[in-house]
Coordinates of C-alpha atoms in Angstrom, one line a residue:
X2 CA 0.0 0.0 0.0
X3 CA 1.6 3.2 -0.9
X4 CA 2.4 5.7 2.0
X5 CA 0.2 9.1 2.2
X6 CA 2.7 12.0 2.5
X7 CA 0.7 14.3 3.0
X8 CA -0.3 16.5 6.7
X9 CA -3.2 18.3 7.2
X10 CA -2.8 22.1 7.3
X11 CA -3.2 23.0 10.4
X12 CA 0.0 20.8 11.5
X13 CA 2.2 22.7 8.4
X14 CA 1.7 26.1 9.9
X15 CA 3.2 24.8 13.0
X16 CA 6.1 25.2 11.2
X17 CA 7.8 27.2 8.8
X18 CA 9.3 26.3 5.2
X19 CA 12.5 27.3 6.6
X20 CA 12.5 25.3 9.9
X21 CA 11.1 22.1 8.0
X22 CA 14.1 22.3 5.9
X23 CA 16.8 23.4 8.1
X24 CA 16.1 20.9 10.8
X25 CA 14.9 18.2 8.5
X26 CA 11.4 18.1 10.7
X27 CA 8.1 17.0 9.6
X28 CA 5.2 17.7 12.4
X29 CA 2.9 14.8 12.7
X30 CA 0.8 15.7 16.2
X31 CA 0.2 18.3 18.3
X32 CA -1.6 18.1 21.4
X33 CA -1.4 19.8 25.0
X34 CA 1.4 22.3 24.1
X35 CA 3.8 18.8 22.8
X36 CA 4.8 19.2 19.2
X37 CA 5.5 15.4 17.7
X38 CA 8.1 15.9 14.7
X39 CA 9.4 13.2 12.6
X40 CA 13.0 13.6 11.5
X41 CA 16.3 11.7 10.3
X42 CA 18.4 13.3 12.6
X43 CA 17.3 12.3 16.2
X44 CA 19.5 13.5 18.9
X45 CA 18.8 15.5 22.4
X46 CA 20.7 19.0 21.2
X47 CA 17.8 19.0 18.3
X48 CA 15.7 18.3 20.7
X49 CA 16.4 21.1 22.7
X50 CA 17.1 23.3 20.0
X51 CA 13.8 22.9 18.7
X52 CA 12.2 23.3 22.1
X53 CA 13.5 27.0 22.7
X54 CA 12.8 28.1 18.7
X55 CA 9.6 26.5 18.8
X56 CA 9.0 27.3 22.6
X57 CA 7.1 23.9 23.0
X58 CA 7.6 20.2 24.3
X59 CA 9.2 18.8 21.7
X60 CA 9.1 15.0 20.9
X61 CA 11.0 13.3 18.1
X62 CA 10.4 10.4 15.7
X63 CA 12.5 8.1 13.9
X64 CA 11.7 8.4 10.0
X65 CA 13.8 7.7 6.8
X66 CA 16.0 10.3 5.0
X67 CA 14.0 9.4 1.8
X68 CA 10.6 10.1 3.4
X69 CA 11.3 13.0 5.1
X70 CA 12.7 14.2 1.2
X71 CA 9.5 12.8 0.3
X72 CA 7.5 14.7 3.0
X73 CA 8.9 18.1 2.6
X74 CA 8.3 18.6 -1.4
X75 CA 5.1 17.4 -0.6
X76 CA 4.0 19.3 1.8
X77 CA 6.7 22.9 2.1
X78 CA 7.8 24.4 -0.7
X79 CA 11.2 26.4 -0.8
X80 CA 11.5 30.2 -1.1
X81 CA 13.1 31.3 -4.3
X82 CA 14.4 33.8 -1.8
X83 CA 14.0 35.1 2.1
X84 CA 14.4 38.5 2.7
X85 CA 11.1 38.8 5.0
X86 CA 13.3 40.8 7.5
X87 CA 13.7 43.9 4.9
X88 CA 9.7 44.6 5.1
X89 CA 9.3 48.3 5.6
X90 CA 6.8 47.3 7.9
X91 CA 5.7 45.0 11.2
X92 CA 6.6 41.8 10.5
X93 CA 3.1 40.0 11.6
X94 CA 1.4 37.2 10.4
X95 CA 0.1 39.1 7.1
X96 CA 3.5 41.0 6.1
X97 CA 5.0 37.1 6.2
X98 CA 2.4 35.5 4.4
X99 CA 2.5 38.1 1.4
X100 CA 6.1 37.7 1.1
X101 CA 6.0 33.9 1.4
X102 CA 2.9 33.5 -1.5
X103 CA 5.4 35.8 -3.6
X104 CA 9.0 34.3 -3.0
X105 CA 7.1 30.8 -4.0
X106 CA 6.0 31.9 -7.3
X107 CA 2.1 32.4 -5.9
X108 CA -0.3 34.5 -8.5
X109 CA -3.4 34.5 -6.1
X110 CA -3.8 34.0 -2.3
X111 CA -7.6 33.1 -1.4
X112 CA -9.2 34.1 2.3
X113 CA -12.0 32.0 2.6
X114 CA -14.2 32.2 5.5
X115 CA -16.6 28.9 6.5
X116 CA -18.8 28.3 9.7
X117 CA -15.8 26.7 11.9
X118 CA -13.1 28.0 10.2
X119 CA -10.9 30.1 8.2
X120 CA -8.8 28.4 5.0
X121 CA -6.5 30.6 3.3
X122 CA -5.2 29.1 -0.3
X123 CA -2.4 29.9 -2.5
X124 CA -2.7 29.3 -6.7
X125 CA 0.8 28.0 -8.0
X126 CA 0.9 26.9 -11.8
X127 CA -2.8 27.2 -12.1
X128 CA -3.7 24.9 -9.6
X129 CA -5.1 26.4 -5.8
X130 CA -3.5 24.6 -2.4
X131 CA -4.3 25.3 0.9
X132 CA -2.0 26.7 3.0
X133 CA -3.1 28.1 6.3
X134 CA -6.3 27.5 8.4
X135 CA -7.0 30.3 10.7
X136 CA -9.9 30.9 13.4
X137 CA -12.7 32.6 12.8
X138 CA -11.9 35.1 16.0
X139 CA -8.5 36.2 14.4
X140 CA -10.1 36.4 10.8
X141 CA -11.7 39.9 11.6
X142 CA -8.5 41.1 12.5
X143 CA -6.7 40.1 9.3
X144 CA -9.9 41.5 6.9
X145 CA -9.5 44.5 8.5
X146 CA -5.7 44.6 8.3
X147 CA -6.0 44.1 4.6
X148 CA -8.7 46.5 4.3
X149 CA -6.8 49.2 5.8
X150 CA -3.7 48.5 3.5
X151 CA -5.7 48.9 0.3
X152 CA -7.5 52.3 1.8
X153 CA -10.8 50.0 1.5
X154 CA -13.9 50.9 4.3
X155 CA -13.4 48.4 6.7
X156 CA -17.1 49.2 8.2
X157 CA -18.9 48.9 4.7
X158 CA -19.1 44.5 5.2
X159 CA -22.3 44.1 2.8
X160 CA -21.2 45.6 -0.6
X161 CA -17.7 43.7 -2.5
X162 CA -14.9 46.5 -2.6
X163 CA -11.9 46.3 -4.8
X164 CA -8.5 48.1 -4.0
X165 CA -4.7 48.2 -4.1
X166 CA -1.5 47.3 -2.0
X167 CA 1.7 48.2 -3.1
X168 CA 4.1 46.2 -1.2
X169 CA 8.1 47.4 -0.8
X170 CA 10.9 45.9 0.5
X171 CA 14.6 46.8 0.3
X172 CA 15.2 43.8 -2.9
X173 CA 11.8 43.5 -4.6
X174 CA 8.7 45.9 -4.8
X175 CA 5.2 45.0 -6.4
X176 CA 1.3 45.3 -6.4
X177 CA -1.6 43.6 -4.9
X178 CA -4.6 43.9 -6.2
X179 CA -7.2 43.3 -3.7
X180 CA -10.8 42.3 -3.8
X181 CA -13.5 41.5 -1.0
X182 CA -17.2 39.6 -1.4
X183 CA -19.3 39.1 0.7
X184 CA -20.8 35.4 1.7
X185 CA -22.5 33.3 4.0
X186 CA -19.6 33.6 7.2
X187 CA -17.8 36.6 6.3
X188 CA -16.1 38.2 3.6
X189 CA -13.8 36.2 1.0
X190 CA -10.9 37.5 0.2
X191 CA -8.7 37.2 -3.1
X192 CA -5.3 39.1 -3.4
X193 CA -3.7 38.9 -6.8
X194 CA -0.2 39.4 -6.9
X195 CA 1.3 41.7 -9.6
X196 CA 4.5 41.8 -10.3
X197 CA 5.3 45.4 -11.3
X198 CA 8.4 45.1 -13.9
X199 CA 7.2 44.4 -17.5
X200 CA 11.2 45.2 -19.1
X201 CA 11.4 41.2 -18.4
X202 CA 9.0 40.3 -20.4
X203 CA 9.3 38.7 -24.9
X204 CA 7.1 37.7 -27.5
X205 CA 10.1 35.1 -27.7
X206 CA 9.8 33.3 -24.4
X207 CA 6.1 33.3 -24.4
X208 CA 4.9 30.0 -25.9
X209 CA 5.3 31.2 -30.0
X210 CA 6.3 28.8 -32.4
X211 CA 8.6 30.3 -35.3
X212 CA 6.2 30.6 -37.7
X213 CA 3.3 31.9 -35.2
X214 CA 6.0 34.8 -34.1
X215 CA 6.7 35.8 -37.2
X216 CA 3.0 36.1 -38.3
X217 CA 2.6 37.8 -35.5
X218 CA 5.4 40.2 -35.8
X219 CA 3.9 41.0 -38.7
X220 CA 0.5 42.4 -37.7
X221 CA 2.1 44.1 -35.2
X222 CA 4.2 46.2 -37.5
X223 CA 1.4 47.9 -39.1
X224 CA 0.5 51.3 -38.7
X225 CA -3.1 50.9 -37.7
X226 CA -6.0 48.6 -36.9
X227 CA -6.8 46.2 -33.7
X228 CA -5.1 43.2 -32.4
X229 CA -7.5 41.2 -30.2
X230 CA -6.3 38.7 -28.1
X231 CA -8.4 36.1 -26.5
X232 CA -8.3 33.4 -23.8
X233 CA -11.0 33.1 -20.1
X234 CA -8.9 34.8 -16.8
X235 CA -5.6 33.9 -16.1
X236 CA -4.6 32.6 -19.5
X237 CA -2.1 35.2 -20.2
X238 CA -3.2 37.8 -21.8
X239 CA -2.0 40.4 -20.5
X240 CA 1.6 39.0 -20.7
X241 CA 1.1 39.1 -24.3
X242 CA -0.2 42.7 -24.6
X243 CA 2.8 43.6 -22.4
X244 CA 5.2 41.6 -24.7
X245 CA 4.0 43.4 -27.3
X246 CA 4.1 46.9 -26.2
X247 CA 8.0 46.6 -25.0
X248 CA 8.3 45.7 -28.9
X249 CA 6.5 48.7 -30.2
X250 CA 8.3 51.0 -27.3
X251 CA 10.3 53.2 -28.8
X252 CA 11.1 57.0 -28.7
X253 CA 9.3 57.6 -32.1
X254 CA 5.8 56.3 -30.5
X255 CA 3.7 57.9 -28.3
X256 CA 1.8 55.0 -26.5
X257 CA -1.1 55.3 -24.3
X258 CA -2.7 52.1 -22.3
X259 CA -6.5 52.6 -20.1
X260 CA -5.9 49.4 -17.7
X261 CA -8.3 47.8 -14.9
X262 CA -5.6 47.0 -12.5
X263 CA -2.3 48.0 -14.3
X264 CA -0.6 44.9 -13.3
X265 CA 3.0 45.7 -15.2
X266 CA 4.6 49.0 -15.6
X267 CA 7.1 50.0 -18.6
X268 CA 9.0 52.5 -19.1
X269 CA 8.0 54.9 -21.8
X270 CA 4.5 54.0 -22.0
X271 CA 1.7 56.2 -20.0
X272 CA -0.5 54.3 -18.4
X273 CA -3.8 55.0 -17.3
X274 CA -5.9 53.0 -14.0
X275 CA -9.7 52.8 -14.5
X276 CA -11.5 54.4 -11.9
X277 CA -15.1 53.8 -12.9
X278 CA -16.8 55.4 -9.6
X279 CA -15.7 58.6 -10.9
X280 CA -16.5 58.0 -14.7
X281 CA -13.2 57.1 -15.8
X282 CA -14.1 54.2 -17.8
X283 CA -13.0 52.4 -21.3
X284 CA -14.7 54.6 -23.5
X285 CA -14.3 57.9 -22.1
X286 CA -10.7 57.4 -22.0
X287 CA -10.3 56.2 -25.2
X288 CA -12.2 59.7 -26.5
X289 CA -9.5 61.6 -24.5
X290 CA -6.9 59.3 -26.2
X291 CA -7.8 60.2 -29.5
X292 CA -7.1 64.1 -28.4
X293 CA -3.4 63.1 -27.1
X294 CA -1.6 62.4 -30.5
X295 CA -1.3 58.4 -29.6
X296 CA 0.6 56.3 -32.2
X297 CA -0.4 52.7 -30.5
X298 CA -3.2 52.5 -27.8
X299 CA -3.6 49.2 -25.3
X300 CA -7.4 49.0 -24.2
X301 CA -7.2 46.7 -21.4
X302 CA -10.3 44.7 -21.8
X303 CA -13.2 45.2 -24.5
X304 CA -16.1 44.3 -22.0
X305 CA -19.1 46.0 -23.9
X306 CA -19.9 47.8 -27.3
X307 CA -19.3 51.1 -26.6
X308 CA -16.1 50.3 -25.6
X309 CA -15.8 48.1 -29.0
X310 CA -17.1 51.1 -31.0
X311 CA -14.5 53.2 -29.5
X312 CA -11.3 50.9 -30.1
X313 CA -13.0 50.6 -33.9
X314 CA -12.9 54.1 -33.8
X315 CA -9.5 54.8 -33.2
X316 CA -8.5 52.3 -35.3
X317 CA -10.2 53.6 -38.2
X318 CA -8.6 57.0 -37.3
X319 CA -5.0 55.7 -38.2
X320 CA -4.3 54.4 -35.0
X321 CA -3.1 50.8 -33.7
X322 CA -4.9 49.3 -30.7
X323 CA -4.2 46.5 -28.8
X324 CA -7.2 44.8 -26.5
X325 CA -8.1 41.1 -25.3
X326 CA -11.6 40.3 -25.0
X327 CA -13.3 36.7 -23.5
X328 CA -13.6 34.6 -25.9
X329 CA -13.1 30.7 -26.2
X330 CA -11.4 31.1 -29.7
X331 CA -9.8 33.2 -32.7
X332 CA -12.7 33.0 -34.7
X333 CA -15.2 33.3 -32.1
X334 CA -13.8 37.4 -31.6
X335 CA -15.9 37.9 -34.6
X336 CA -19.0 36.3 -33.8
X337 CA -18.4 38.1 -30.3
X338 CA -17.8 41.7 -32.0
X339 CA -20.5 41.1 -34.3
X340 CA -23.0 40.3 -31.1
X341 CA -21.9 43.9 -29.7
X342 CA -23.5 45.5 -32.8
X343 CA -20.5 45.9 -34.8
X344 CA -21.4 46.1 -38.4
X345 CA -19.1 43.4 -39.9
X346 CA -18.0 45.5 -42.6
X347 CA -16.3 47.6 -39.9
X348 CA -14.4 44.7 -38.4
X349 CA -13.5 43.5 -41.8
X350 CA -11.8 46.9 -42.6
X351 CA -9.8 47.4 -38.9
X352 CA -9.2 43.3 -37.4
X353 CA -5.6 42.9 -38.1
X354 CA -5.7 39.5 -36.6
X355 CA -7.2 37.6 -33.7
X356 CA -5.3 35.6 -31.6
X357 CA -6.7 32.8 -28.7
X358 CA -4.1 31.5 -26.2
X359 CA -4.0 28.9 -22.9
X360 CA -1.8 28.7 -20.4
X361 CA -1.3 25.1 -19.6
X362 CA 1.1 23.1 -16.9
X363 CA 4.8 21.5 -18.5
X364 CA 5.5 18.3 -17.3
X365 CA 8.5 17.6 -14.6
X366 CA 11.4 16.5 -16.7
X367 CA 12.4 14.7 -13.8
X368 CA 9.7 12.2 -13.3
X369 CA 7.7 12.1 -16.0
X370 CA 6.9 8.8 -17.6
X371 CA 6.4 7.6 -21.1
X372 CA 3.0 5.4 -21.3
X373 CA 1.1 3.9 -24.7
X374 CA -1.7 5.6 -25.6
X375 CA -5.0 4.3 -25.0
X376 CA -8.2 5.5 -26.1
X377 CA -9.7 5.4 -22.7
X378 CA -7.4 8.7 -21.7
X379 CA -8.8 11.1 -24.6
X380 CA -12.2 12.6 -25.0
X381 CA -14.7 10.0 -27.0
X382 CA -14.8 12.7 -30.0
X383 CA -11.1 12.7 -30.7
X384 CA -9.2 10.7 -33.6
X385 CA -5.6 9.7 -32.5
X386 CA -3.3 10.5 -34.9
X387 CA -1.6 7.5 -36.4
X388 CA 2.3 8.8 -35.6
X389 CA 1.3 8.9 -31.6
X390 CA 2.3 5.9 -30.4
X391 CA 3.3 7.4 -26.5
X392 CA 2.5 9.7 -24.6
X393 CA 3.8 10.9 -21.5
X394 CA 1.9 11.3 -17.4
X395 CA 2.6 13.5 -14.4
X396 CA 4.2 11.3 -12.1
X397 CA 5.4 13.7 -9.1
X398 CA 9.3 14.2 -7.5
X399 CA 10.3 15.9 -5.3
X400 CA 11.6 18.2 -7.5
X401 CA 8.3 19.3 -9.0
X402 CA 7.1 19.0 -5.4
X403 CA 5.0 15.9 -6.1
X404 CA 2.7 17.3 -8.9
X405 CA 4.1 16.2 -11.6
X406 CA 4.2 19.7 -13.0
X407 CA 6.7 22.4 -13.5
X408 CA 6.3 25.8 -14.5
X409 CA 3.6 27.3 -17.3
X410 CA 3.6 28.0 -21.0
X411 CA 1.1 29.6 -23.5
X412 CA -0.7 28.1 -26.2
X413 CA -1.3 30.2 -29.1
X414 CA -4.1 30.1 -32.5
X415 CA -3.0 33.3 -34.4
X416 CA -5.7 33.7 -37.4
X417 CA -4.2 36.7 -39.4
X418 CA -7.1 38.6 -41.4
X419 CA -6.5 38.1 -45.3
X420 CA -8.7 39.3 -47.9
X421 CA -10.4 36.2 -47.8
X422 CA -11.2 36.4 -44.6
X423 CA -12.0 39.8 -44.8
X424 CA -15.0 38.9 -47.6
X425 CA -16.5 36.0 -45.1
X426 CA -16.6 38.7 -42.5
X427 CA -18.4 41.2 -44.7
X428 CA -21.0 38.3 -45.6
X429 CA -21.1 37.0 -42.3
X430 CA -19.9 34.0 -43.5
X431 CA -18.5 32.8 -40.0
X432 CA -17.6 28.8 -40.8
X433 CA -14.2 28.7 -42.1
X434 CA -13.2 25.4 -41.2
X435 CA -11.6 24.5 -44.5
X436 CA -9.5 27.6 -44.9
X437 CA -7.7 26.7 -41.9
X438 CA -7.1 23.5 -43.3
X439 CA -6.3 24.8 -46.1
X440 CA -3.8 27.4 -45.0
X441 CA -2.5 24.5 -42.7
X442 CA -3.0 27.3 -39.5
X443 CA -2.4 25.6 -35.8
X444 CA -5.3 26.3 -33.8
X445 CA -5.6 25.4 -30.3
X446 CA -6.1 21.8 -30.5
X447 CA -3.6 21.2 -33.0
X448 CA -0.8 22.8 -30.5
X449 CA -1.9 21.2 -27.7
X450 CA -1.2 17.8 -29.8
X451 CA 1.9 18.7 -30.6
X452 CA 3.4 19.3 -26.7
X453 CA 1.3 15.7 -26.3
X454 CA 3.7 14.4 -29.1
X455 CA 6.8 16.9 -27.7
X456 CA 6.5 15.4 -24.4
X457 CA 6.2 18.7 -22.8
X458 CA 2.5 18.3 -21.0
X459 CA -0.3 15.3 -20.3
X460 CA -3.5 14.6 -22.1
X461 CA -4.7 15.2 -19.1
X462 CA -4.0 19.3 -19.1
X463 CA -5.0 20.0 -22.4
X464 CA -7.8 17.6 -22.4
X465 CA -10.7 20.4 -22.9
X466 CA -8.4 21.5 -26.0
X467 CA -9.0 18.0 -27.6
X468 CA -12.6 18.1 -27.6
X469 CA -14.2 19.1 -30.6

């Protein structure tokens, strides 16, 4: 029978990341004020040592080198680095918390209030795992912390409130975007951590292949019209707009971006936040834009069609505008703009190209395994392609910290707007499955396939790709 590595939360937070590795510990009970750790190291100076830093009775268990590896990837994962000590502020609970989700590569930390308790989760790749449970007598304390840092009203508990923390310590500085709801026990939480430096950021190391990039490029380099990029939350978008913009930035282009949070800042580029409550939304903004002499303008989300008529707008002014917009692919932009009352012709004349893109999990080099295919593993719909013999399935290391996964790439379908396409738009001719074949483009699926055949992720991630 294999062995269950994993401890419940409320015995992780008895320790720290740091301690767990340090001291090669692992806490299996705690009762009465005694702290039971299992270690490979037992001997009466740990013992001791661990009673004054944990200031509790300590007792120690005999347990394997290789389980206690086992243990702590499964359970703690390892700062990238530890400089909690530099925060300008107290170092409480919530200062170390922050710095922890953001050393460890965390995009969103979730505070989630139930009717005995308090979880709070961390997403890493994609994927959400709890890290903290906390009681419901100290959550008040740390909504109202929270509230306080993002200049939110900590007596308003009925209505959700959305505001900003900008977080600074002597090696690192970025953003938290901060947003409350209210629910059954309390108000939830969800802080999304922004990281503020965009000058790291290529088209290159996104997820492109040659010839997508190049077609890409391409758009790009013209003087006007839109680039819409699509994908549900979290898929990247914005990474991609971003990318983009550091390869227009120049000192011969004025750019201007309207953003709702701005989660990157770039040199060169003026950035505007949306502040809706007092009328600064998408469309006004973009009518002042068109007054400030803009060579390229980022709208940060087409959410409705007056700002849709606006971005068409400026586009047919001369200008080129960069947007995203949820959508579940390329083509479907069109049918979406057209839904907004868009008059085709007009998206004909200014759609550069539409783009769609995923984010999806890479496999652990380390520990993933080669298996045959079977039919049983892919959606009923899907026809196997004759030259896939293996594929490969998350297995879990502890390098990857027993996920099987490590680290994220985008998935891109890049539909360029030719004059063909440009004549089905005008006739609304929406169903253009055979040019695609015929212009042998990758869409989604097709990409997905190919890291199946690559190696590089599982059926099992892309699996809603592969369904027709």
């Amino acid at each position: 029978m294999r062995q269950d590595f994993n401890i419940p939360t409320s015995l992780i937070q008895s320790i720290t990341s740091e301690q767990a590795y340090h001291y090669h510990i692992i806490p299996v009970e705690s009762n009465n004020g005694l702290l039971k750790l299992k270690t490979d190291r037992v001997t009466d100076s740990l013992k001791q040592e661990l009673k004054i830093v944990l200031n509790k009775d300590i007792a120690l268990v005999p347990e394997t080198s290789e389980n206690i590896q086992q243990y702590l990837a499964t359970n703690f994962r390892k700062q990238s680095q530890t400089h909690s000590e530099d925060f300008h502020y107290s170092t409480d609970f919530l200062e170390k918390l922050l710095l922890n989700a953001k050393n460890i590569g965390s995009s969103d930390i979730h505070f989630e209030p139930y009717e005995q308790k308090c979880r709070i989760r961390f997403r890493l790749d994609g994927k959400l795992k709890e890290y903290y449970v906390i009681s419901l007598q100290e959550y008040p304390v740390i909504v109202n912390k929270l509230k306080i840092k993002a200049g939110l009203d900590i007596s308003e508990k009925r209505l959700p409130q959305d505001g900003r923390i900008t977080v600074k310590t002597t090696h690192d500085e970025f953003d938290i975007r901060v947003s409350t709801l209210p629910t059954l026990h309390g108000e939830k939480i969800v802080l999304r951590i922004l990281s503020k430096d965009a000058n790291h950021i290529n088209l290159e190391d996104l997820g492109f292949t040659l010839d997508e990039l190049k077609a890409y490029k391409e758009t790009v380099k013209k003087p006007n019209g839109i680039i819409l990029i699509s994908g549900p939350t979290g898929s990247g978008k914005t990474t991609t707009l971003y990318a983009t913009l550091k390869l227009l930035n120049d000192d011969k282009t004025n750019i201007l971006t309207i953003e709702d949070p701005i989660e990157y800042t770039l040199e060169g580029v003026n950035q505007v936040q949306l502040k809706e409550n007092i009328g600064l939304d998408f469309a006004s903004t973009l009518r002042t834009f068109l007054r400030q002499d803009p060579d390229v303008i980022m709208v940060g989300e087409i959410r409705d069609s007056k700002t849709a008529n606006m971005a068409i707008r400026a586009a047919l002014t001369g200008h080129l505008v960069l947007s995203t917009i949820h959508t579940n692919s390329a083509w479907a932009t069109i049918s979406r703009l057209i839904d907004m009352d868009i008059p085709s012709f007009l998206i004909a004349s200014t759609l550069n190209v539409s783009v769609a893109q995923r984010l999806v999990r890479k496999l652990c080099n380390n520990c993933k395994e080669a298996v045959p295919v079977s039919k049983a593993v892919f959606p009923s719909n899907f026809k196997i392609p004759t030259d896939l013999a293996t594929h490969y399935k998350a297995v879990g290391c502890n390098t990857c910290y027993h996920t099987g996964y490590s680290g994220r790439k985008a998935i891109y379908e890049i539909i360029p707007i030719t004059k063909t396409l440009i004549r089905h738009i005008k006739q609304n001719d929406l169903e253009i499955d055979e040019y695609i074949v015929e212009h042998n483009l990758a869409t989604l699926k097709s990409n997905a396939l190919e890291l199946i055949k690559k190696g590089i992720t599982s059926v099992e991630e892309v699996y809603a790709l592969l369904t027709d």
